[in-house]
PDB file of C-alpha atoms in Angstrom:
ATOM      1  CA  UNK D   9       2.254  -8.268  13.129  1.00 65.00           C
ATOM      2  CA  UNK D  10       4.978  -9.318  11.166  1.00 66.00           C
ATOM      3  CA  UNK D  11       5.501  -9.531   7.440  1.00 82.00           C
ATOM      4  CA  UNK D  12       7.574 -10.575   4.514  1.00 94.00           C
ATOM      5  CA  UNK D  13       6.588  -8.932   0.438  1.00 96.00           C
ATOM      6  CA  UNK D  14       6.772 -10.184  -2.787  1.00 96.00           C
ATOM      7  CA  UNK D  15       8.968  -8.281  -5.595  1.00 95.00           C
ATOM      8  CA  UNK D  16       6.562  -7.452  -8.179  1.00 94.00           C
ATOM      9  CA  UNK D  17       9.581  -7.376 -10.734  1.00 91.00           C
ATOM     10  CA  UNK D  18      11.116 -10.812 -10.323  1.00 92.00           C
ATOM     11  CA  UNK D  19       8.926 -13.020  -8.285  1.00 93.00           C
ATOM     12  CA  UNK D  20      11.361 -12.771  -4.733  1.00 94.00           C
ATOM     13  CA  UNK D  21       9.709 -12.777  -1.057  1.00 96.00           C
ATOM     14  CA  UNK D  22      11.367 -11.081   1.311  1.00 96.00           C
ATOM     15  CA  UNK D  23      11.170  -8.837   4.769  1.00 95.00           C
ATOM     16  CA  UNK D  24      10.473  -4.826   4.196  1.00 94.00           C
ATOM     17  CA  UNK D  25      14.488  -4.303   4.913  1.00 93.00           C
ATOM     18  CA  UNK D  26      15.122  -7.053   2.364  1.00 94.00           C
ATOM     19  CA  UNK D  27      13.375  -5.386  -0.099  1.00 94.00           C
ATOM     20  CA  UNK D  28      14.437  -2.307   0.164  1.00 91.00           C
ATOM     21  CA  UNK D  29      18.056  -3.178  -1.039  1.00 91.00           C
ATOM     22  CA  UNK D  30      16.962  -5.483  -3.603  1.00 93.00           C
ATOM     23  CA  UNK D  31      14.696  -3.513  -5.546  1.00 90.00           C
ATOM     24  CA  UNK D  32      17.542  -1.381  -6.422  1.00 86.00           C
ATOM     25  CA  UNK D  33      19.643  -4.500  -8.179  1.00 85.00           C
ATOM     26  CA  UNK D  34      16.666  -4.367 -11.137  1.00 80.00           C
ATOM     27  CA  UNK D  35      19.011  -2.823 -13.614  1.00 68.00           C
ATOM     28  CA  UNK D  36      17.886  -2.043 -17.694  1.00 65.00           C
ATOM     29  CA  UNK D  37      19.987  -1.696 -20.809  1.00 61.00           C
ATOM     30  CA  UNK D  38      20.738   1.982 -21.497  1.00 65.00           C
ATOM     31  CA  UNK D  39      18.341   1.995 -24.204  1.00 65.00           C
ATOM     32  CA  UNK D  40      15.156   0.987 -22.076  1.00 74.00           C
ATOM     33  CA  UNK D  41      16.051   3.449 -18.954  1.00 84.00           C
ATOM     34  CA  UNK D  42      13.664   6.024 -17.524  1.00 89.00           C
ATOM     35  CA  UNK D  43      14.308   8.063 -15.083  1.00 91.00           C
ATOM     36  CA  UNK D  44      12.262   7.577 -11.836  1.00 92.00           C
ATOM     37  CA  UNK D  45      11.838   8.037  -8.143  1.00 94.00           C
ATOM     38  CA  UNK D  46      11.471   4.678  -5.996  1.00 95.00           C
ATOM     39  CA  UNK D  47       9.647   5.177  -2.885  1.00 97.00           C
ATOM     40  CA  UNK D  48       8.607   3.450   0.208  1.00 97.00           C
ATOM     41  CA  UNK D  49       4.714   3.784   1.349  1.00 98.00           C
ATOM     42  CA  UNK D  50       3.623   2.442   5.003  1.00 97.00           C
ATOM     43  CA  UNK D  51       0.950   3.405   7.960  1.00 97.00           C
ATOM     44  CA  UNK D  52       2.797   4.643  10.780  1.00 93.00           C
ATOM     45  CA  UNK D  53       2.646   1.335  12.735  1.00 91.00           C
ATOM     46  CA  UNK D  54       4.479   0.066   9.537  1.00 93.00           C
ATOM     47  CA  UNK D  55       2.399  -3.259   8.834  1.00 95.00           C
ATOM     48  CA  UNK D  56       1.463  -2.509   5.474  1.00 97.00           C
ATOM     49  CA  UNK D  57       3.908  -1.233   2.765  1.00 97.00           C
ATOM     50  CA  UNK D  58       4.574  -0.921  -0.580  1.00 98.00           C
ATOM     51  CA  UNK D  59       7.405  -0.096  -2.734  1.00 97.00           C
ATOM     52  CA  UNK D  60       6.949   1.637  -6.131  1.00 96.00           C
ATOM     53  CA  UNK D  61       8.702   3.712  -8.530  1.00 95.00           C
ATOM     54  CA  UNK D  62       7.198   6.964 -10.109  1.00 96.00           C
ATOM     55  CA  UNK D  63       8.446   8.469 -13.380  1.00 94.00           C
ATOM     56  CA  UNK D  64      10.898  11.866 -12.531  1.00 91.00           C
ATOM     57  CA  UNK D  65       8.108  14.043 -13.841  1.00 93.00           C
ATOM     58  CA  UNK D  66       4.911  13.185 -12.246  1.00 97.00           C
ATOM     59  CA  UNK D  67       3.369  14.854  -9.339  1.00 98.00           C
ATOM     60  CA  UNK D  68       1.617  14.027  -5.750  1.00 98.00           C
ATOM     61  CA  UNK D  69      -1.382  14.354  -7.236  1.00 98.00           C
ATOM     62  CA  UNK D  70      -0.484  10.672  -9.383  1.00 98.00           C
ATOM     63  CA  UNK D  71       0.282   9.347  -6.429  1.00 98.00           C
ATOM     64  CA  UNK D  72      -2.806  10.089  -4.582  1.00 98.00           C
ATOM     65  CA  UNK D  73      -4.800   8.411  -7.268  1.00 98.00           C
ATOM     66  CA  UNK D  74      -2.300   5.985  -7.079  1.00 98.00           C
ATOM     67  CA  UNK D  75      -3.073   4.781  -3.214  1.00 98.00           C
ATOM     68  CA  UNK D  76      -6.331   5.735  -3.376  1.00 98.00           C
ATOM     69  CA  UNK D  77      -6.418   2.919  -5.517  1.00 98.00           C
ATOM     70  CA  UNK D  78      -4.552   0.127  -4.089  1.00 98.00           C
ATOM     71  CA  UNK D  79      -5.151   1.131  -0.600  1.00 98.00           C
ATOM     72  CA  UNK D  80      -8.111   3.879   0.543  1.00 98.00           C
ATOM     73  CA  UNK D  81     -10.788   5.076  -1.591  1.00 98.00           C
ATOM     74  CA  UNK D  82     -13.861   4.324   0.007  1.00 96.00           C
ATOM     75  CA  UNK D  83     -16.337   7.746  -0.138  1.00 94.00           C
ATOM     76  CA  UNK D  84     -14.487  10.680  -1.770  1.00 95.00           C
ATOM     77  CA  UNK D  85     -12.543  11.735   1.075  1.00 97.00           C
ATOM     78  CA  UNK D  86     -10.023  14.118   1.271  1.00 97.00           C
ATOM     79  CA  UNK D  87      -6.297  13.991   0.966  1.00 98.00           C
ATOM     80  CA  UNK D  88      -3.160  15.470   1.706  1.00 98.00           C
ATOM     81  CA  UNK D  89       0.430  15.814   1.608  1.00 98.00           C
ATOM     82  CA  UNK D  90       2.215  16.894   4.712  1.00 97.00           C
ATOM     83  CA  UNK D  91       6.110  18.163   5.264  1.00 96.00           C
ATOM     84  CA  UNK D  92       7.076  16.652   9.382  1.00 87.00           C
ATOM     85  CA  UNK D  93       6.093  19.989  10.885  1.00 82.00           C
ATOM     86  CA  UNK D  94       2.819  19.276   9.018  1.00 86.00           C
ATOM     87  CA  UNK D  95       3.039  22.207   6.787  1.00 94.00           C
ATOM     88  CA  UNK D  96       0.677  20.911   3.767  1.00 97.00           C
ATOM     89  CA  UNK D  97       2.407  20.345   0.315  1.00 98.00           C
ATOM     90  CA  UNK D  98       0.882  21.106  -2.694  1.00 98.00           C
ATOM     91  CA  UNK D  99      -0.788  18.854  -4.467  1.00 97.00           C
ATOM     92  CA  UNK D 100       0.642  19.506  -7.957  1.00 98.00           C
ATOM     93  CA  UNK D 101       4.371  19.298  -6.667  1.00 98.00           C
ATOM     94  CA  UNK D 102       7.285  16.895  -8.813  1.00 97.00           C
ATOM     95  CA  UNK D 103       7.981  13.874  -6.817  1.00 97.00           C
ATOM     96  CA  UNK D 104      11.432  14.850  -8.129  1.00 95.00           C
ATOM     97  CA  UNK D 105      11.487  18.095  -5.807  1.00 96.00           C
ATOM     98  CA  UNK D 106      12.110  15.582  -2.975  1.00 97.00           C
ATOM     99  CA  UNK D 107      15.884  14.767  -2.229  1.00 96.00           C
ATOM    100  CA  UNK D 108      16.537  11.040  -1.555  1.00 96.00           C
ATOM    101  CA  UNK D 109      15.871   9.999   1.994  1.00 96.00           C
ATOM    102  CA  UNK D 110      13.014  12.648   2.252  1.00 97.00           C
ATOM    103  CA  UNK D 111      10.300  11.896   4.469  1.00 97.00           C
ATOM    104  CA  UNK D 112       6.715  13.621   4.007  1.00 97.00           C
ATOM    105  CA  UNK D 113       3.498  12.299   5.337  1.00 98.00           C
ATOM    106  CA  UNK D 114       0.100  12.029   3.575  1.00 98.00           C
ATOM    107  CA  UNK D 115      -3.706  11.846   5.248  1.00 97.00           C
ATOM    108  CA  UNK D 116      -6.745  10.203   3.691  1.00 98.00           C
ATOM    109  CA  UNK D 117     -10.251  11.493   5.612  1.00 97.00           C
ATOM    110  CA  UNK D 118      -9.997  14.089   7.799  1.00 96.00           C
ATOM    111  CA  UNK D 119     -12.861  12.038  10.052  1.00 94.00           C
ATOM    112  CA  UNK D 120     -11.560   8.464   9.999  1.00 95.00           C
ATOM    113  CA  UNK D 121      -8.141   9.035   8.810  1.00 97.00           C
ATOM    114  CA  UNK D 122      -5.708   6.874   7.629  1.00 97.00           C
ATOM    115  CA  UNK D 123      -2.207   8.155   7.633  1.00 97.00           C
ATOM    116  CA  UNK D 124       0.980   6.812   5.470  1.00 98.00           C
ATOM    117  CA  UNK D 125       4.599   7.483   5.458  1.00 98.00           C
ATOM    118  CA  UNK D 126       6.219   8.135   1.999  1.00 98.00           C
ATOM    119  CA  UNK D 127      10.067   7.915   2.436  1.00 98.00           C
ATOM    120  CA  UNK D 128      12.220   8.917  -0.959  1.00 97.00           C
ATOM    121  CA  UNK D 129      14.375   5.881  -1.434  1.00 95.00           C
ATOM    122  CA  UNK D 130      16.395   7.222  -4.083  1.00 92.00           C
ATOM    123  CA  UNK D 131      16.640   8.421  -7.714  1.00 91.00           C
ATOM    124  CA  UNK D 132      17.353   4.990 -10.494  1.00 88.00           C
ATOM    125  CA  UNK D 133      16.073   4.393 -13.650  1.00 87.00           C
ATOM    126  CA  UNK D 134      13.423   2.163 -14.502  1.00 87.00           C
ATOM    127  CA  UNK D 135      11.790  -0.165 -18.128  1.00 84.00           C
ATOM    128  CA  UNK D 136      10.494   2.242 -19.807  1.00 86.00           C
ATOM    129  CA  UNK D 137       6.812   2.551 -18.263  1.00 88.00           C
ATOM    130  CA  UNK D 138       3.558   4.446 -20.149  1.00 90.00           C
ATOM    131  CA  UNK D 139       2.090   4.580 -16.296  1.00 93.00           C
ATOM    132  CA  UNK D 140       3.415   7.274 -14.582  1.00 96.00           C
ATOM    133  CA  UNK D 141       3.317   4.217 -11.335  1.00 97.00           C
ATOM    134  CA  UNK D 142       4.976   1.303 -11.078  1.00 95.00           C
ATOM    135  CA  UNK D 143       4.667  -1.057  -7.804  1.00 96.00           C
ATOM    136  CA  UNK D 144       7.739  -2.668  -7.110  1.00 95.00           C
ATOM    137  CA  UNK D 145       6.357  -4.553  -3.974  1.00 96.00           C
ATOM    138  CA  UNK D 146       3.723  -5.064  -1.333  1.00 97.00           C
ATOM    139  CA  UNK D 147       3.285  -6.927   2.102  1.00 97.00           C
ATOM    140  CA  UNK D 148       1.640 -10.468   1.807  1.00 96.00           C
ATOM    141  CA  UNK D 149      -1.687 -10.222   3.020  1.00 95.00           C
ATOM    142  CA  UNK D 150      -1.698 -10.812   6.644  1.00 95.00           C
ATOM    143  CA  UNK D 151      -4.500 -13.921   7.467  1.00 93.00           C
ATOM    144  CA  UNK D 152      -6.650 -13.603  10.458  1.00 95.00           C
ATOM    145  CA  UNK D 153      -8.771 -16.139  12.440  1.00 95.00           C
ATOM    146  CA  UNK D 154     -12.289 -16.145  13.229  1.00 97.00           C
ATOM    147  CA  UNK D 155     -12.986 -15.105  16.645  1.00 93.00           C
ATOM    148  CA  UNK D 156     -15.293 -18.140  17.290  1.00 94.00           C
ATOM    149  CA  UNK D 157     -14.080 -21.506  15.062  1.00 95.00           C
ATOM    150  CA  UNK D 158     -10.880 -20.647  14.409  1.00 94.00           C
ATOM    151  CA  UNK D 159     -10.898 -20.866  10.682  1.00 96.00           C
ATOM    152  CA  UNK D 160      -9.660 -17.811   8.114  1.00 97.00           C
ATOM    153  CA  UNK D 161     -11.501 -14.717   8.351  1.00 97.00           C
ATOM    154  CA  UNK D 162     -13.417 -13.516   5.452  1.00 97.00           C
ATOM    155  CA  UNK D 163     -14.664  -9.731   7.595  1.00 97.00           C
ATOM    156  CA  UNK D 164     -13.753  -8.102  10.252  1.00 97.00           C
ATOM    157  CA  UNK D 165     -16.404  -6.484  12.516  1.00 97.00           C
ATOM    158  CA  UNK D 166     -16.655  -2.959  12.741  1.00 94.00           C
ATOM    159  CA  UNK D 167     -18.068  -2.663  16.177  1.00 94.00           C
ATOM    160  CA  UNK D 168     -15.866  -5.085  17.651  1.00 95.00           C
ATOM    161  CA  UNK D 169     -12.634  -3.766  16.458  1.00 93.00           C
ATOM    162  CA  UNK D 170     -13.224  -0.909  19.309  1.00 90.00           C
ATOM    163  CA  UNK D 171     -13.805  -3.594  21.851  1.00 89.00           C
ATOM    164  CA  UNK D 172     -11.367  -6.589  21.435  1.00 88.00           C
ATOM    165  CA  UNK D 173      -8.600  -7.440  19.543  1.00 87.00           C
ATOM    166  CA  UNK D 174     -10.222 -10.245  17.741  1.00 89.00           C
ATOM    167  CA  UNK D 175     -12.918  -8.549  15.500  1.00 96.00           C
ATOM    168  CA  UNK D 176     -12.905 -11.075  12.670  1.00 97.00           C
ATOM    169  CA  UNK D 177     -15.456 -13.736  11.731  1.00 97.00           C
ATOM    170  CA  UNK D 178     -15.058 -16.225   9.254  1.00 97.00           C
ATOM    171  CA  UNK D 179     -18.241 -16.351   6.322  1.00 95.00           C
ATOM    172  CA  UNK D 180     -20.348 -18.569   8.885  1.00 95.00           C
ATOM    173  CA  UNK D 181     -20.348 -17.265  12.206  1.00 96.00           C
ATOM    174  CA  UNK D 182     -20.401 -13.744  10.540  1.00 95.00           C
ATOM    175  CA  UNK D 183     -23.956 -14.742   9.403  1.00 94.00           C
ATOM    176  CA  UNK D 184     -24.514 -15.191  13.199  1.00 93.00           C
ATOM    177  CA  UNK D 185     -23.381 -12.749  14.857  1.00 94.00           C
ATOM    178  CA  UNK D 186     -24.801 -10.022  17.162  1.00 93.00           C
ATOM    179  CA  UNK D 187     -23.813  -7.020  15.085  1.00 92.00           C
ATOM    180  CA  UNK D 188     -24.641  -6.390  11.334  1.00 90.00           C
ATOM    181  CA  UNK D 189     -21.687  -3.899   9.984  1.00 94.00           C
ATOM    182  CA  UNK D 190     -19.124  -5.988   8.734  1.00 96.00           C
ATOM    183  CA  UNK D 191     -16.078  -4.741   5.878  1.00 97.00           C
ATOM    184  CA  UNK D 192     -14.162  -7.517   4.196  1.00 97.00           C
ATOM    185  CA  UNK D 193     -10.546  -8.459   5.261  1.00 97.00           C
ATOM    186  CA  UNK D 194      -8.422  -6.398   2.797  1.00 97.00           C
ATOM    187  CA  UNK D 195      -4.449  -5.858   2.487  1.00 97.00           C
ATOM    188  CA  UNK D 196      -4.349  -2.178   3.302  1.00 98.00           C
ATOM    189  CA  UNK D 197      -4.225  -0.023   6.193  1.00 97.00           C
ATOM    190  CA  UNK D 198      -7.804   1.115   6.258  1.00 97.00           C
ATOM    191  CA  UNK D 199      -9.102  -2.237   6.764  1.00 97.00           C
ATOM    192  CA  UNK D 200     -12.453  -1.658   8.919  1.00 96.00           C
ATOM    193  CA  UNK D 201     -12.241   2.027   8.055  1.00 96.00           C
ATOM    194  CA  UNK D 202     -15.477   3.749   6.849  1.00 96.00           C
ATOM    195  CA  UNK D 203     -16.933   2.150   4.226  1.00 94.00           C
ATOM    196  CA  UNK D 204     -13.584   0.734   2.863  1.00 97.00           C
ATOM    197  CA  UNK D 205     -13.745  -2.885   0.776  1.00 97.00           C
ATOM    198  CA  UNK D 206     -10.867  -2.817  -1.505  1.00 97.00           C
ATOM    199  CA  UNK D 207     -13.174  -3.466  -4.580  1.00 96.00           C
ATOM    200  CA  UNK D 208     -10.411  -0.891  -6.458  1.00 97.00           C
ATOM    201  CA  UNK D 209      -7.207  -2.408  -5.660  1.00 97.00           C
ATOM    202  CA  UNK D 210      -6.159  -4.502  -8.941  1.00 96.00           C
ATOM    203  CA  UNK D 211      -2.759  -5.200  -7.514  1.00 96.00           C
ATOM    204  CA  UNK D 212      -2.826  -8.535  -5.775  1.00 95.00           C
ATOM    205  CA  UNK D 213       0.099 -10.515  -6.789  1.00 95.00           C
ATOM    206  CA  UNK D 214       0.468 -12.926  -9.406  1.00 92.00           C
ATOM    207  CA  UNK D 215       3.567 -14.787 -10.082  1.00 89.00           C
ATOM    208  CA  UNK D 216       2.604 -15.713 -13.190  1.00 86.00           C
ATOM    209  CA  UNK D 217       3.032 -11.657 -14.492  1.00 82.00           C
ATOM    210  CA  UNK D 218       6.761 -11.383 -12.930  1.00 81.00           C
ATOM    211  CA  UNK D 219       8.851 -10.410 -15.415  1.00 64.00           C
ATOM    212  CA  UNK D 220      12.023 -12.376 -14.944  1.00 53.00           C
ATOM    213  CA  UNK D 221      12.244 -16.033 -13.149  1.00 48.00           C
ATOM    214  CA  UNK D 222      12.517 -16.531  -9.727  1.00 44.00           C
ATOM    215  CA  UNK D 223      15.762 -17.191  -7.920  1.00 43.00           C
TER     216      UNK D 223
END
């Protein structure tokens, strides 16, 4: 799969290497800077991303609530922050401890986990923000076909995602089918995970909230 993201700030689509160099042209006047981290969020096969920025002072534990939120929380699980030799990072640790280009890694469920990649972009300064997290962009949610007719999936089957590639079943022939556990199609990696349906992610986008025009 292949994807292009919106830019939460001014309305722009573009690729995940696109959007990586333009998120950092968003400049403020001296008076309305913050100081802030902007980092880059994706599962390892690096379909689903998001960029965001996170105020200098605020700690892992922010941004677990964070992608619990837009991306995981399905049944309590838990979480954690990893170093590459998977040493585990504590939870109440500055995002500003991390130099720019730093890579860590963080697991959701310790069953059915999903696992991200949280890359340190680089230190900027933001709009002055009362949330500690700001998204700066996401992937465009990917559209699937139903495995019978054709048309848009609305679920995705959880028994035949370990049998085919083609799990998903549009609202019709899902009422048909052979097997009963179905999860909604979602835009986030744990799509078909658990008991994951996305009912807490509040962030799909809306180009009538950018802040600046398009160009």
């Amino acid at each position: 799969m292949t994807s292009k993201g919106n830019c939460y700030i001014c309305g722009r689509t573009l690729s995940k290497s696109g959007m990586k160099k333009h998120i950092l042209t968003h400049e403020y006047s001296e008076a309305d800077k913050q100081p802030s981290v902007i980092l880059k969020i994706e599962d390892l096969p690096g379909f689903y991303w998001l960029f965001l920025d996170m105020s200098y002072t605020a700690t892992l534990n922010t941004l677990d609530a964070f992608l619990r939120e837009i991306w995981l929380e399905c049944c309590g699980h838990l979480s954690a922050f990893y170093t590459g030799h998977h040493d585990e990072i504590a939870i109440n640790t500055k995002i500003s401890s991390f130099s720019e280009g730093k890579v860590i890694y963080y697991d959701y469920d310790f069953g059915s986990t999903t696992e991200l990649k949280i890359t340190v972009v680089g230190y900027t300064n933001r709009k002055k923000q009362k949330k500690a997290v700001r998204l700066l962009a996401r992937n465009e949610k990917y559209e699937f076909t139903c495995q019978n007719c054709g048309k848009q999936a609305d679920y995705i089957c959880c028994e035949c995602m370990w049998e085919t590639d083609t799990p998903f079943l549009c609202e019709d022939c899902a009422d048909e089918h052979e097997h009963e556990y179905m999860l909604p199609v979602v835009n986030s990696p744990r799509m078909g995970v658990c008991g994951y349906d996305g009912k807490l992610d509040k962030y799909e986008f809306d180009p009538k909230k950018i802040e600046k025009p398009q160009k």
